[in-house]
Amino acid sequence: MGDAKKLYIKTYGCQMNVYDSERMAEALGGQGYEPTGTPDDADMILLNTCHIREKAAEKVYSELGRFKGLKAANPDLKIGVAGCVAQAEGEEIMRRQPMVDLVVGPQSYHRLPELEAKAGGGAKALDTDFPQEDKFDHLARRPKASRGPTAFLTVQEGCDKFCAFCVVPYTRGAEASRPAERILEEARDLVERGVREITLLGQNVNAYHGAEGGLAGLIWALEKIDGLERIRFTTSHPNDMDEALIEAHGTCDKLMPYLHLPVQSGSDKMLKAMNRKHTRDQYFALIERLRAARPDLLLSGDFIVGFPGETGADFEDTMDLVRAVGYGQAYSFKYSPRPGTPAAERAQVEPEVATERLYRLQELLGQQQRAAQDAMLGRTVKVLFEKPGRLEGQMGGKSEYLHAVHVHAPDAQRGDIRAVKVTESAANSLGGTLAD
Ligand code: 5AD
Ligand code: SF4
């Protein structure tokens, strides 16, 4: 083991990047790298970056600046930038930060071992192609070591929706679905290694079309895997919620009652300007159908305030939509112009106005999140235990609704699913007692 090289990966952004980082670490394992939790003793540093909102690139450059001393002390240290900033900035990264040895876009990770071999000692390696082949086919298979009870699994990447604010169609490219057989194989492998819950990932995951019956078809195929107990998926576009997927929320026991379904705005005018291709009423109708299929569905969303052209009345429409729907959890952002996207060219809302709107929206969403959590008091939920809690004999995990739950359960193991009666609702988690 003594001569294993050390790999430090820092991951920014979404869960797809978390998944990609895991797969990159495995791929580089074949080059003799082992993961390390600190850049200080690393032989290779990889920043897996996100470009979704502003200043992402600037953050990467300043983070790189902090590695200067490490590079000076160890000239063999290889520094790489992966992810969406790598895709968007390309060679510019090496021009601005000459200590970067390697730049790799999100669709080229299968070429990482070659790039790693090529980079270093003054040589640079760059790959920001959008190759036709499935990068995951070419990545090293996950080694058979056991692992925690939850896992991400990317099934779809890219997006053809072209929302006017979003860089994803440019950084991750056109929509592409992995074949169902590969996904099922990977899922079975994960389950053999102790995984009980899989979250299917995609920038527009419900546009998945690699299985007959789309995402619902894939979910039903996964449902048949013994030992896999829970299925989730994220992130979805309202227009791709087909009938079969809605129905699955009512009929598939393994599909958890939690859905992240971003609407971005409650104003029809803004939805149109954002190129979301649906109205607020269509969104309400969809929520109604989902709740008819699964009355206890916990909804999560994303919102953007201060999108170009947003008036006070448009913003009130968003507040009104939020009150009407009732979210258990949500993310909200100030609009941030992304170079190359249509909305970046439009007249911008005053930053102070956007800040004030964000503050009001977050207050409302915070109250709803709190209320949804408090509504669990007295109920019995099923908790998948993921890790020991802070207190002696305590276990922590997630309920069906993705609430964090802590419980005194000295006999429980990671990976157990137990009934828990909720007795406490704290700031960001629930507490309870075993009920089985
Ligand atoms: N500005 C602000 N928020 C954005 N998002 C995507 N692009 C932007 C942008 N330019 C948000 C959307 C999306 C989430 C992943 O990030 O709400 O759903
Ligand atoms: Fe971006 Fe999602 Fe719109 Fe696709 S659907 S362009 S990923 S916000």
Coordinates of C-alpha atoms and ligand atoms in Angstrom, one line a residue:
M1 CA 0.0 0.0 0.0
G2 CA 2.9 2.3 0.8
D3 CA 3.3 3.7 -2.7
A4 CA -0.4 4.4 -3.4
K5 CA -0.8 7.9 -4.7
K6 CA -3.4 10.1 -3.0
L7 CA -6.3 11.8 -4.7
Y8 CA -8.2 14.7 -3.2
I9 CA -11.5 15.5 -4.9
K10 CA -13.6 18.6 -4.0
T11 CA -17.1 18.5 -5.2
Y12 CA -19.3 21.5 -5.9
G13 CA -22.9 21.7 -7.0
C14 CA -25.5 19.0 -7.5
Q15 CA -25.8 15.3 -6.7
M16 CA -24.8 14.4 -10.2
N17 CA -21.4 15.8 -9.4
V18 CA -21.3 13.7 -6.2
Y19 CA -22.0 10.6 -8.3
D20 CA -19.4 11.7 -10.9
S21 CA -16.8 12.3 -8.3
E22 CA -17.3 8.8 -6.9
R23 CA -16.9 7.3 -10.4
M24 CA -13.8 9.4 -11.1
A25 CA -12.2 8.2 -7.9
E26 CA -12.9 4.7 -8.9
A27 CA -11.5 5.3 -12.4
L28 CA -8.4 6.8 -11.0
G29 CA -8.1 3.9 -8.6
G30 CA -6.9 2.0 -11.6
Q31 CA -4.0 4.4 -11.9
G32 CA -3.0 3.7 -8.3
Y33 CA -4.8 6.5 -6.6
E34 CA -6.5 6.3 -3.2
P35 CA -8.9 8.9 -1.9
T36 CA -7.7 11.4 0.8
G37 CA -9.7 13.9 2.7
T38 CA -7.3 16.8 2.5
P39 CA -5.4 18.5 -0.3
D40 CA -2.3 18.8 1.8
D41 CA -0.8 15.4 1.2
A42 CA -2.4 14.8 -2.2
D43 CA -0.6 13.7 -5.4
M44 CA -3.6 14.8 -7.4
I45 CA -6.2 17.4 -6.7
L46 CA -9.5 17.4 -8.7
L47 CA -12.1 20.2 -8.4
N48 CA -15.4 18.9 -9.7
T49 CA -17.1 22.2 -10.4
C50 CA -20.6 23.7 -10.9
H51 CA -21.6 26.5 -13.2
I52 CA -25.3 26.8 -12.5
R53 CA -25.1 30.2 -10.7
E54 CA -22.8 33.2 -10.8
K55 CA -19.3 33.4 -9.5
A56 CA -18.8 29.7 -9.8
A57 CA -15.8 30.2 -12.1
E58 CA -14.4 32.9 -9.8
K59 CA -14.7 30.6 -6.9
V60 CA -12.8 27.9 -8.8
Y61 CA -10.0 30.3 -9.6
S62 CA -9.7 31.5 -6.0
E63 CA -9.7 27.9 -4.8
L64 CA -6.9 27.1 -7.3
G65 CA -5.0 30.0 -6.0
R66 CA -4.9 28.4 -2.6
F67 CA -3.1 25.4 -4.0
K68 CA -0.2 27.4 -5.2
G69 CA 1.9 26.7 -2.1
L70 CA 1.2 22.9 -2.4
K71 CA 2.3 22.9 -6.0
A72 CA 5.5 24.8 -5.2
A73 CA 6.3 22.3 -2.5
N74 CA 5.5 19.3 -4.7
P75 CA 6.1 19.9 -8.4
D76 CA 4.7 16.4 -9.1
L77 CA 1.3 17.4 -7.8
K78 CA -1.3 17.2 -10.6
I79 CA -4.2 19.6 -10.5
G80 CA -7.3 19.1 -12.5
V81 CA -10.6 20.9 -13.1
A82 CA -13.6 18.8 -14.0
G83 CA -17.3 19.5 -14.2
C84 CA -19.4 22.2 -15.7
V85 CA -16.9 25.1 -15.2
A86 CA -14.3 23.0 -17.1
Q87 CA -16.8 22.5 -19.9
A88 CA -17.7 26.2 -20.1
E89 CA -14.2 27.7 -19.6
G90 CA -12.0 25.0 -21.3
E91 CA -8.5 26.1 -22.1
E92 CA -9.1 29.5 -20.5
I93 CA -8.6 27.8 -17.2
M94 CA -5.1 26.9 -18.0
R95 CA -4.4 30.3 -19.4
R96 CA -5.5 32.0 -16.2
Q97 CA -4.1 29.4 -13.9
P98 CA -1.0 27.8 -15.5
M99 CA -0.6 25.4 -12.6
V100 CA -3.7 23.5 -13.8
D101 CA -2.5 20.3 -15.6
L102 CA -5.8 18.8 -16.6
V103 CA -9.2 20.0 -17.7
V104 CA -12.0 17.5 -18.3
G105 CA -15.6 18.2 -19.2
P106 CA -18.5 16.1 -17.7
Q107 CA -18.9 13.9 -20.7
S108 CA -15.3 12.8 -20.9
Y109 CA -14.6 11.3 -17.5
H110 CA -14.0 7.9 -19.0
R111 CA -10.9 9.4 -20.6
L112 CA -9.6 10.5 -17.2
P113 CA -7.0 7.8 -16.8
E114 CA -5.4 8.7 -20.2
L115 CA -5.6 12.3 -19.4
E116 CA -4.0 11.8 -16.0
A117 CA -1.2 9.8 -17.6
K118 CA -0.6 12.6 -20.1
A119 CA -0.7 15.5 -17.7
G120 CA 2.1 16.7 -15.4
G121 CA 5.7 17.7 -15.7
G122 CA 4.6 20.7 -17.7
A123 CA 2.4 18.7 -20.1
K124 CA -1.3 19.7 -20.2
A125 CA -4.3 17.5 -21.0
L126 CA -7.7 18.8 -22.0
D127 CA -10.9 17.1 -23.1
T128 CA -14.2 18.9 -23.3
D129 CA -15.8 16.8 -26.1
F130 CA -19.3 15.5 -26.2
P131 CA -18.5 12.0 -27.4
Q132 CA -21.2 9.7 -28.6
E133 CA -20.3 6.8 -26.3
D134 CA -21.7 6.4 -22.8
K135 CA -19.0 7.5 -20.5
F136 CA -20.2 5.2 -17.7
D137 CA -19.7 2.1 -19.9
H138 CA -16.0 3.0 -20.1
L139 CA -15.5 3.9 -16.5
A140 CA -14.0 1.3 -14.1
R141 CA -16.8 -0.9 -12.6
R142 CA -17.4 0.0 -9.0
P143 CA -15.2 -2.2 -6.9
K144 CA -17.1 -4.8 -4.8
A145 CA -16.3 -3.2 -1.4
S146 CA -19.4 -2.8 0.8
R147 CA -20.7 0.7 1.2
G148 CA -23.4 2.8 2.9
P149 CA -27.1 2.0 2.5
T150 CA -27.9 4.9 0.1
A151 CA -26.5 5.6 -3.3
F152 CA -26.9 7.9 -6.3
L153 CA -27.2 6.5 -9.8
T154 CA -27.1 8.7 -12.8
V155 CA -29.5 7.5 -15.5
Q156 CA -29.9 10.6 -17.7
E157 CA -27.8 13.6 -18.4
G158 CA -28.2 16.8 -20.3
C159 CA -31.3 18.7 -21.2
D160 CA -33.2 19.8 -24.3
K161 CA -35.6 22.2 -22.5
F162 CA -33.5 25.4 -22.8
C163 CA -35.0 27.3 -20.0
A164 CA -33.9 30.9 -20.6
F165 CA -31.8 31.1 -17.4
C166 CA -30.1 27.8 -17.5
V167 CA -26.6 26.7 -18.6
V168 CA -27.2 23.0 -18.4
P169 CA -28.1 22.4 -22.0
Y170 CA -24.7 24.0 -22.9
T171 CA -22.5 22.4 -20.2
R172 CA -24.0 19.0 -20.0
G173 CA -25.2 18.9 -23.6
A174 CA -28.2 17.3 -25.2
E175 CA -30.4 14.9 -23.4
A176 CA -29.0 11.4 -23.2
S177 CA -30.4 8.3 -21.4
R178 CA -28.4 5.3 -20.3
P179 CA -29.7 1.9 -21.4
A180 CA -31.9 0.3 -18.8
E181 CA -29.8 -2.9 -18.7
R182 CA -26.7 -1.0 -17.6
I183 CA -28.6 0.8 -14.9
L184 CA -30.2 -2.4 -13.6
E185 CA -26.8 -4.1 -13.6
E186 CA -25.3 -1.2 -11.6
A187 CA -28.2 -1.2 -9.2
R188 CA -27.9 -4.9 -8.6
D189 CA -24.2 -4.4 -7.9
L190 CA -25.0 -1.6 -5.4
V191 CA -27.5 -3.8 -3.6
E192 CA -25.0 -6.6 -3.3
R193 CA -22.7 -4.1 -1.6
G194 CA -25.3 -3.1 1.0
V195 CA -27.3 -0.4 -0.7
R196 CA -31.0 -0.2 0.2
E197 CA -32.0 3.0 -1.4
I198 CA -31.1 4.4 -4.8
T199 CA -31.8 7.9 -6.0
L200 CA -31.9 8.1 -9.8
L201 CA -30.3 11.2 -11.0
G202 CA -30.6 13.3 -14.1
Q203 CA -30.8 17.0 -14.9
N204 CA -34.2 16.3 -16.4
V205 CA -34.6 12.8 -15.0
N206 CA -38.2 12.2 -15.9
A207 CA -37.4 12.7 -19.6
Y208 CA -35.5 9.4 -19.2
H209 CA -36.2 7.3 -22.3
G210 CA -33.7 4.4 -22.1
A211 CA -36.4 1.9 -20.9
E212 CA -39.7 0.9 -22.3
G213 CA -42.3 3.1 -20.5
G214 CA -39.7 5.7 -19.7
L215 CA -38.7 6.5 -16.1
A216 CA -41.8 4.7 -14.8
G217 CA -40.7 1.6 -16.7
L218 CA -37.3 1.8 -15.2
I219 CA -38.7 2.3 -11.7
W220 CA -40.8 -0.8 -12.1
A221 CA -37.8 -2.8 -13.3
L222 CA -35.8 -1.6 -10.3
E223 CA -38.7 -2.5 -8.0
K224 CA -38.2 -6.1 -8.8
I225 CA -34.6 -6.1 -7.4
D226 CA -34.7 -8.0 -4.0
G227 CA -32.9 -6.1 -1.3
L228 CA -33.5 -2.7 -2.9
E229 CA -36.1 -1.2 -0.6
R230 CA -36.4 2.5 -1.7
I231 CA -36.3 4.4 -5.0
R232 CA -36.2 8.1 -5.4
F233 CA -35.5 10.3 -8.4
T234 CA -34.5 13.9 -9.0
T235 CA -34.8 16.5 -10.8
S236 CA -38.0 16.5 -12.8
H237 CA -39.6 19.0 -15.2
P238 CA -43.4 19.3 -14.9
N239 CA -44.0 18.7 -18.6
D240 CA -42.3 15.3 -18.4
M241 CA -44.5 13.9 -15.6
D242 CA -46.4 11.3 -17.6
E243 CA -49.4 9.4 -16.5
A244 CA -47.4 6.2 -15.7
L245 CA -45.0 8.1 -13.5
I246 CA -47.8 9.8 -11.6
E247 CA -49.6 6.5 -11.1
A248 CA -46.4 4.8 -9.9
H249 CA -46.4 7.2 -6.9
G250 CA -49.6 5.5 -5.8
T251 CA -48.9 2.0 -6.7
C252 CA -45.1 1.3 -6.4
D253 CA -44.4 0.6 -2.8
K254 CA -40.7 1.2 -3.2
L255 CA -41.1 4.6 -4.7
M256 CA -40.8 7.1 -1.8
P257 CA -43.5 9.8 -1.3
Y258 CA -41.2 12.7 -2.0
L259 CA -41.0 14.6 -5.3
H260 CA -38.7 17.5 -6.3
L261 CA -40.7 19.3 -9.0
P262 CA -39.3 22.8 -9.7
V263 CA -41.7 25.4 -11.0
Q264 CA -39.3 28.4 -10.7
S265 CA -42.1 31.0 -10.7
G266 CA -45.8 31.4 -10.1
S267 CA -46.4 34.0 -12.7
D268 CA -47.6 33.0 -16.2
K269 CA -45.7 35.9 -17.7
M270 CA -42.4 34.8 -16.1
L271 CA -43.0 31.1 -16.9
K272 CA -43.3 32.2 -20.5
A273 CA -40.2 34.5 -20.4
M274 CA -38.3 31.6 -18.8
N275 CA -39.4 29.3 -21.6
R276 CA -40.8 26.8 -19.2
K277 CA -43.5 25.8 -21.6
H278 CA -46.3 25.4 -19.1
T279 CA -48.7 27.7 -17.1
R280 CA -49.3 28.0 -13.4
D281 CA -52.7 26.3 -13.8
Q282 CA -51.1 23.4 -15.6
Y283 CA -48.7 23.0 -12.7
F284 CA -51.6 23.2 -10.2
A285 CA -53.5 20.5 -12.2
L286 CA -50.4 18.3 -12.1
I287 CA -50.0 18.7 -8.4
E288 CA -53.6 17.7 -8.0
R289 CA -53.2 14.5 -10.0
L290 CA -50.0 13.6 -8.0
R291 CA -51.8 14.1 -4.7
A292 CA -54.7 12.1 -5.9
A293 CA -52.3 9.3 -6.6
R294 CA -50.4 9.7 -3.4
P295 CA -52.1 12.0 -0.9
D296 CA -49.1 12.2 1.5
L297 CA -46.6 13.2 -1.2
L298 CA -44.1 15.7 0.1
L299 CA -43.3 18.2 -2.5
S300 CA -40.1 20.0 -3.0
G301 CA -39.3 22.8 -5.5
D302 CA -36.8 25.3 -6.9
F303 CA -37.7 29.0 -7.3
I304 CA -35.9 31.9 -9.0
V305 CA -36.7 35.5 -8.0
G306 CA -35.6 38.6 -9.9
F307 CA -35.8 37.0 -13.3
P308 CA -35.5 39.8 -16.0
G309 CA -38.9 41.5 -16.3
E310 CA -40.2 40.2 -12.9
T311 CA -42.5 42.9 -11.4
G312 CA -43.8 43.1 -7.8
A313 CA -47.1 41.5 -9.1
D314 CA -45.2 38.6 -10.7
F315 CA -43.4 38.0 -7.5
E316 CA -46.7 38.0 -5.5
D317 CA -47.9 35.3 -8.0
T318 CA -45.0 33.2 -6.9
M319 CA -45.8 33.8 -3.2
D320 CA -49.4 32.9 -3.9
L321 CA -48.4 29.7 -5.7
V322 CA -46.2 28.6 -2.8
R323 CA -49.1 29.2 -0.4
A324 CA -51.4 27.3 -2.6
V325 CA -49.1 24.3 -3.1
G326 CA -47.5 24.0 0.3
Y327 CA -43.9 22.7 0.0
G328 CA -42.2 20.4 2.5
Q329 CA -38.8 21.6 1.3
A330 CA -37.6 24.0 -1.3
Y331 CA -34.6 25.8 -2.8
S332 CA -34.8 29.4 -3.9
F333 CA -32.3 31.6 -5.7
K334 CA -31.8 35.1 -6.9
Y335 CA -31.6 35.1 -10.7
S336 CA -28.0 35.1 -11.9
P337 CA -27.2 35.9 -15.5
R338 CA -25.3 33.0 -17.1
P339 CA -23.1 33.9 -20.1
G340 CA -24.5 32.5 -23.3
T341 CA -28.1 32.0 -22.1
P342 CA -30.9 34.1 -23.6
A343 CA -32.0 35.8 -20.4
A344 CA -28.5 37.1 -19.6
E345 CA -28.9 39.7 -22.4
R346 CA -32.2 41.1 -21.0
A347 CA -32.6 44.1 -18.7
Q348 CA -32.0 42.9 -15.1
V349 CA -34.0 43.5 -12.0
E350 CA -32.4 45.7 -9.4
P351 CA -30.2 43.6 -7.1
E352 CA -31.7 45.1 -3.9
V353 CA -35.2 44.3 -5.1
A354 CA -34.3 40.7 -5.9
T355 CA -32.6 40.3 -2.5
E356 CA -35.8 41.6 -0.7
R357 CA -37.9 39.2 -2.7
L358 CA -35.6 36.3 -2.0
Y359 CA -35.8 37.1 1.7
R360 CA -39.6 37.1 1.8
L361 CA -39.8 33.9 -0.3
Q362 CA -37.3 32.1 1.9
E363 CA -39.2 33.1 5.0
L364 CA -42.4 31.6 3.6
L365 CA -40.7 28.5 2.4
G366 CA -39.0 28.1 5.8
Q367 CA -42.3 28.3 7.6
Q368 CA -43.7 25.6 5.3
Q369 CA -40.7 23.4 5.8
R370 CA -41.1 23.7 9.5
A371 CA -44.8 23.0 9.3
A372 CA -44.3 19.9 7.3
Q373 CA -41.7 18.7 9.8
D374 CA -44.0 19.5 12.7
A375 CA -46.8 17.6 11.0
M376 CA -44.8 14.4 11.5
L377 CA -45.2 14.6 15.3
G378 CA -47.1 11.6 16.6
R379 CA -46.8 9.8 13.3
T380 CA -45.0 6.6 12.8
V381 CA -42.5 6.7 9.9
K382 CA -40.1 4.2 8.5
V383 CA -36.5 5.2 8.9
L384 CA -33.5 3.8 6.9
F385 CA -30.6 4.0 9.2
E386 CA -27.5 5.5 7.6
K387 CA -25.1 6.2 10.5
P388 CA -24.7 6.4 14.2
G389 CA -25.9 9.6 15.8
R390 CA -24.0 11.9 18.1
L391 CA -25.3 10.3 21.3
E392 CA -24.3 6.9 22.6
G393 CA -26.6 4.2 21.1
Q394 CA -28.2 6.7 18.7
M395 CA -28.9 6.0 15.0
G396 CA -29.6 8.5 12.3
G397 CA -31.4 8.1 9.0
K398 CA -34.1 9.3 6.7
S399 CA -37.8 8.8 6.7
E400 CA -39.8 8.1 3.6
Y401 CA -40.3 11.9 3.3
L402 CA -36.5 12.5 3.5
H403 CA -36.7 14.0 6.9
A404 CA -33.6 13.4 9.0
V405 CA -34.6 11.3 12.0
H406 CA -32.6 10.4 15.1
V407 CA -33.5 7.7 17.5
H408 CA -32.1 5.7 20.4
A409 CA -31.6 2.3 18.8
P410 CA -28.6 0.5 20.3
D411 CA -29.4 -2.8 18.6
A412 CA -29.9 -1.3 15.1
Q413 CA -27.4 -1.6 12.2
R414 CA -26.8 0.7 9.3
G415 CA -29.1 -0.4 6.5
D416 CA -31.9 -1.4 8.8
I417 CA -35.4 0.0 8.1
R418 CA -37.3 0.5 11.3
A419 CA -40.6 2.0 12.4
V420 CA -40.1 5.1 14.4
K421 CA -42.7 7.1 16.3
V422 CA -41.9 10.8 15.9
T423 CA -41.8 12.6 19.3
E424 CA -39.7 15.7 18.6
S425 CA -39.3 18.2 15.8
A426 CA -36.0 20.1 16.1
A427 CA -34.4 22.7 13.8
N428 CA -33.4 20.4 11.0
S429 CA -34.3 16.9 12.1
L430 CA -36.9 14.8 13.9
G431 CA -36.4 12.7 17.0
G432 CA -38.4 9.6 17.9
T433 CA -38.6 6.2 19.5
L434 CA -38.5 2.8 18.0
A435 CA -42.0 1.5 17.3
D436 CA -41.4 -2.1 16.1
Ligands
5AD1 N1 -30.0 31.8 -11.8 C1 -30.5 31.4 -10.6 N2 -30.9 30.1 -10.4 C2 -30.7 29.2 -11.4 N3 -31.0 27.9 -11.4 C3 -30.6 27.5 -12.6 N4 -30.1 28.5 -13.3 C4 -30.1 29.6 -12.6 C5 -29.7 30.9 -12.8 N5 -29.2 31.3 -13.9 C6 -31.7 27.2 -10.4 C7 -33.1 26.7 -10.9 C8 -32.8 25.2 -11.0 C9 -31.8 25.0 -10.0 C10 -31.0 23.7 -10.1 O1 -30.9 26.1 -10.0 O2 -34.0 26.9 -9.9 O3 -34.0 24.4 -10.9
SF4_2 FE1 -32.0 23.7 -16.9 FE2 -33.8 22.1 -15.8 FE3 -34.6 23.9 -17.6 FE4 -33.2 21.8 -18.4 S1 -35.3 21.8 -17.4 S2 -32.9 23.9 -19.0 S3 -31.8 21.5 -16.6 S4 -33.7 24.3 -15.5

